mmCIF file of C-alpha atoms in Angstrom:
data_model
loop_
_atom_site.group_PDB
_atom_site.id
_atom_site.type_symbol
_atom_site.label_atom_id
_atom_site.label_comp_id
_atom_site.label_asym_id
_atom_site.label_seq_id
_atom_site.Cartn_x
_atom_site.Cartn_y
_atom_site.Cartn_z
ATOM 1 C CA UNK U 12 0.000 0.000 0.000
ATOM 2 C CA UNK U 13 1.457 3.370 -0.980
ATOM 3 C CA UNK U 14 0.958 6.548 0.951
ATOM 4 C CA UNK U 15 -0.343 9.458 -1.078
ATOM 5 C CA UNK U 16 1.676 12.662 -0.677
ATOM 6 C CA UNK U 17 0.002 14.948 1.816
ATOM 7 C CA UNK U 18 -1.406 18.295 0.760
ATOM 8 C CA UNK U 19 0.898 21.221 1.540
ATOM 9 C CA UNK U 20 -1.128 24.029 3.112
ATOM 10 C CA UNK U 21 1.748 26.498 3.442
ATOM 11 C CA UNK U 22 5.244 26.604 1.985
ATOM 12 C CA UNK U 23 7.368 29.728 2.362
ATOM 13 C CA UNK U 24 11.046 30.562 2.323
ATOM 14 C CA UNK U 25 11.899 33.570 4.472
ATOM 15 C CA UNK U 26 14.970 35.641 3.627
ATOM 16 C CA UNK U 27 16.176 39.026 4.917
ATOM 17 C CA UNK U 28 15.475 42.163 2.915
ATOM 18 C CA UNK U 29 18.407 43.429 0.891
ATOM 19 C CA UNK U 30 19.475 47.013 1.474
ATOM 20 C CA UNK U 31 21.872 47.485 -1.441
ATOM 21 C CA UNK U 32 22.324 46.014 -4.864
ATOM 22 C CA UNK U 33 25.865 44.976 -5.852
ATOM 23 C CA UNK U 34 26.111 48.031 -8.107
ATOM 24 C CA UNK U 35 25.043 50.392 -5.307
ATOM 25 C CA UNK U 36 27.652 48.778 -3.045
ATOM 26 C CA UNK U 37 30.367 49.516 -5.612
ATOM 27 C CA UNK U 38 29.200 53.124 -5.943
ATOM 28 C CA UNK U 39 29.182 53.669 -2.174
ATOM 29 C CA UNK U 40 32.567 52.018 -1.706
ATOM 30 C CA UNK U 41 33.961 54.119 -4.567
ATOM 31 C CA UNK U 42 32.708 57.278 -2.853
ATOM 32 C CA UNK U 43 34.061 56.215 0.561
ATOM 33 C CA UNK U 44 37.423 55.240 -0.936
ATOM 34 C CA UNK U 45 37.666 58.431 -2.985
ATOM 35 C CA UNK U 46 36.770 60.678 -0.077
ATOM 36 C CA UNK U 47 39.204 58.844 2.221
ATOM 37 C CA UNK U 48 41.967 59.163 -0.360
ATOM 38 C CA UNK U 49 41.348 62.877 -0.949
ATOM 39 C CA UNK U 50 41.189 63.654 2.772
ATOM 40 C CA UNK U 51 44.323 61.562 3.336
ATOM 41 C CA UNK U 52 46.158 63.442 0.583
ATOM 42 C CA UNK U 53 45.138 66.742 2.144
ATOM 43 C CA UNK U 54 46.611 65.694 5.502
ATOM 44 C CA UNK U 55 49.682 64.264 3.751
ATOM 45 C CA UNK U 56 50.309 67.657 2.096
ATOM 46 C CA UNK U 57 50.234 69.249 5.558
ATOM 47 C CA UNK U 58 52.864 66.770 6.781
ATOM 48 C CA UNK U 59 50.575 64.482 8.776
ATOM 49 C CA UNK U 60 51.493 61.323 6.863
ATOM 50 C CA UNK U 61 50.097 58.729 9.387
ATOM 51 C CA UNK U 62 46.569 60.040 8.800
ATOM 52 C CA UNK U 63 46.554 58.565 5.283
ATOM 53 C CA UNK U 64 46.861 55.059 6.751
ATOM 54 C CA UNK U 65 44.061 55.684 9.226
ATOM 55 C CA UNK U 66 41.761 56.825 6.435
ATOM 56 C CA UNK U 67 42.641 53.627 4.581
ATOM 57 C CA UNK U 68 41.810 51.539 7.647
ATOM 58 C CA UNK U 69 38.522 53.422 7.982
ATOM 59 C CA UNK U 70 37.555 52.587 4.396
ATOM 60 C CA UNK U 71 38.601 48.957 4.962
ATOM 61 C CA UNK U 72 36.426 48.752 8.093
ATOM 62 C CA UNK U 73 33.398 50.061 6.181
ATOM 63 C CA UNK U 74 34.033 47.534 3.384
ATOM 64 C CA UNK U 75 34.309 44.708 5.943
ATOM 65 C CA UNK U 76 31.035 45.735 7.646
ATOM 66 C CA UNK U 77 29.192 45.676 4.315
ATOM 67 C CA UNK U 78 30.667 42.272 3.407
ATOM 68 C CA UNK U 79 29.555 40.810 6.763
ATOM 69 C CA UNK U 80 26.099 42.254 6.197
ATOM 70 C CA UNK U 81 25.934 40.624 2.762
ATOM 71 C CA UNK U 82 26.929 37.294 4.359
ATOM 72 C CA UNK U 83 24.031 37.599 6.822
ATOM 73 C CA UNK U 84 21.642 38.185 3.920
ATOM 74 C CA UNK U 85 22.189 34.560 2.894
ATOM 75 C CA UNK U 86 20.246 33.429 5.966
ATOM 76 C CA UNK U 87 17.120 31.463 5.097
ATOM 77 C CA UNK U 88 14.187 29.895 6.957
ATOM 78 C CA UNK U 89 11.716 27.537 5.298
ATOM 79 C CA UNK U 90 8.303 26.802 6.798
ATOM 80 C CA UNK U 91 6.186 23.993 5.362
ATOM 81 C CA UNK U 92 2.807 23.010 6.813
ATOM 82 C CA UNK U 93 0.931 19.780 6.102
ATOM 83 C CA UNK U 94 -1.862 18.067 8.037
ATOM 84 C CA UNK U 95 0.696 15.894 9.819
ATOM 85 C CA UNK U 96 3.586 18.236 10.579
ATOM 86 C CA UNK U 97 5.088 21.692 10.486
ATOM 87 C CA UNK U 98 8.633 21.468 9.146
ATOM 88 C CA UNK U 99 11.121 24.237 9.921
ATOM 89 C CA UNK U 100 14.493 24.419 8.163
ATOM 90 C CA UNK U 101 16.950 27.188 9.017
ATOM 91 C CA UNK U 102 20.302 27.773 7.339
ATOM 92 C CA UNK U 103 22.991 30.391 7.882
ATOM 93 C CA UNK U 104 26.331 30.758 6.138
ATOM 94 C CA UNK U 105 29.072 28.944 7.998
ATOM 95 C CA UNK U 106 26.668 27.014 10.215
ATOM 96 C CA UNK U 107 25.072 23.606 10.021
ATOM 97 C CA UNK U 108 21.493 23.518 8.689
ATOM 98 C CA UNK U 109 18.966 23.043 11.491
ATOM 99 C CA UNK U 110 15.626 21.319 11.031
ATOM 100 C CA UNK U 111 12.640 20.714 13.278
ATOM 101 C CA UNK U 112 9.441 18.776 12.716
ATOM 102 C CA UNK U 113 6.479 19.678 14.912
ATOM 103 C CA UNK U 114 3.093 17.922 14.874
ATOM 104 C CA UNK U 115 0.492 20.272 13.420
ATOM 105 C CA UNK U 116 -2.195 19.221 15.886
ATOM 106 C CA UNK U 117 -0.154 20.093 18.980
ATOM 107 C CA UNK U 118 1.887 23.106 17.887
ATOM 108 C CA UNK U 119 1.174 26.425 19.550
ATOM 109 C CA UNK U 120 1.648 29.609 17.542
ATOM 110 C CA UNK U 121 2.106 32.987 19.218
ATOM 111 C CA UNK U 122 3.050 36.486 18.157
ATOM 112 C CA UNK U 123 4.673 37.892 21.303
ATOM 113 C CA UNK U 124 4.794 41.690 21.454
ATOM 114 C CA UNK U 125 6.711 42.828 24.546
ATOM 115 C CA UNK U 126 6.414 46.445 25.700
ATOM 116 C CA UNK U 127 10.078 46.997 24.746
ATOM 117 C CA UNK U 128 11.998 45.345 21.963
ATOM 118 C CA UNK U 129 10.909 43.641 18.769
ATOM 119 C CA UNK U 130 8.049 41.185 18.493
ATOM 120 C CA UNK U 131 8.692 37.457 18.129
ATOM 121 C CA UNK U 132 6.834 34.838 16.121
ATOM 122 C CA UNK U 133 7.049 31.579 18.096
ATOM 123 C CA UNK U 134 6.122 28.037 17.180
ATOM 124 C CA UNK U 135 6.119 25.826 20.275
ATOM 125 C CA UNK U 136 5.623 22.158 21.015
ATOM 126 C CA UNK U 137 6.061 20.795 24.511
ATOM 127 C CA UNK U 138 8.844 22.695 26.251
ATOM 128 C CA UNK U 139 10.586 23.696 23.009
ATOM 129 C CA UNK U 140 9.884 26.972 21.193
ATOM 130 C CA UNK U 141 11.265 28.115 17.850
ATOM 131 C CA UNK U 142 11.426 31.803 16.958
ATOM 132 C CA UNK U 143 11.155 32.420 13.225
ATOM 133 C CA UNK U 144 11.421 35.520 11.065
ATOM 134 C CA UNK U 145 13.628 37.587 13.371
ATOM 135 C CA UNK U 146 14.873 39.520 10.348
ATOM 136 C CA UNK U 147 11.359 40.481 9.206
ATOM 137 C CA UNK U 148 9.739 43.834 9.865
ATOM 138 C CA UNK U 149 6.901 43.910 12.431
ATOM 139 C CA UNK U 150 4.310 44.253 9.651
ATOM 140 C CA UNK U 151 5.792 41.289 7.740
ATOM 141 C CA UNK U 152 5.927 39.253 10.957
ATOM 142 C CA UNK U 153 2.242 39.957 11.637
ATOM 143 C CA UNK U 154 1.317 38.996 8.065
ATOM 144 C CA UNK U 155 3.318 35.766 8.388
ATOM 145 C CA UNK U 156 1.585 35.019 11.703
ATOM 146 C CA UNK U 157 -1.842 35.412 10.102
ATOM 147 C CA UNK U 158 -0.883 33.259 7.097
ATOM 148 C CA UNK U 159 0.543 30.475 9.283
ATOM 149 C CA UNK U 160 -2.480 30.586 11.620
ATOM 150 C CA UNK U 161 -4.803 30.217 8.638
ATOM 151 C CA UNK U 162 -2.735 27.362 7.171
ATOM 152 C CA UNK U 163 -2.621 25.499 10.502
ATOM 153 C CA UNK U 164 -6.402 25.833 10.841
ATOM 154 C CA UNK U 165 -6.879 24.383 7.309
ATOM 155 C CA UNK U 166 -4.416 21.562 8.058
ATOM 156 C CA UNK U 167 -6.150 20.660 11.314
ATOM 157 C CA UNK U 168 -9.548 20.726 9.590
ATOM 158 C CA UNK U 169 -8.251 18.305 6.953
ATOM 159 C CA UNK U 170 -6.942 15.911 9.557
ATOM 160 C CA UNK U 171 -9.943 15.960 11.889
#
């Protein structure tokens, strides 16, 4: 006897919003490098030659910060909901992929909005809670909460 594939009620891949395109990054780094070079040359003409190196280090630090930010943009969370289970898969660059499978019937979903700090979208089963979509805006997190709540209700209705 073969099992029929279960109906997928929700399938989404969550990724952070990008702030800059690669071309915009090159333009900004060109401006930062050019301004650092010109300011360094001005100080060099006044006899303050060590300042040129500090301006170079400043430009290098800005480049490094942007590169780290672009690495973090490769973070990804996948949420898939069927009548049997909610599957969470989270991957980050340089880290091992983490997966979790929660039973749809017994998973609690909550959008926690503390008085201070950002809201959290939690999926919990037993004593374990998973926070998803930390990189989303509050409006996107609320929309995701409503979509997942609706999908879980449809999945539970199919099963029972």
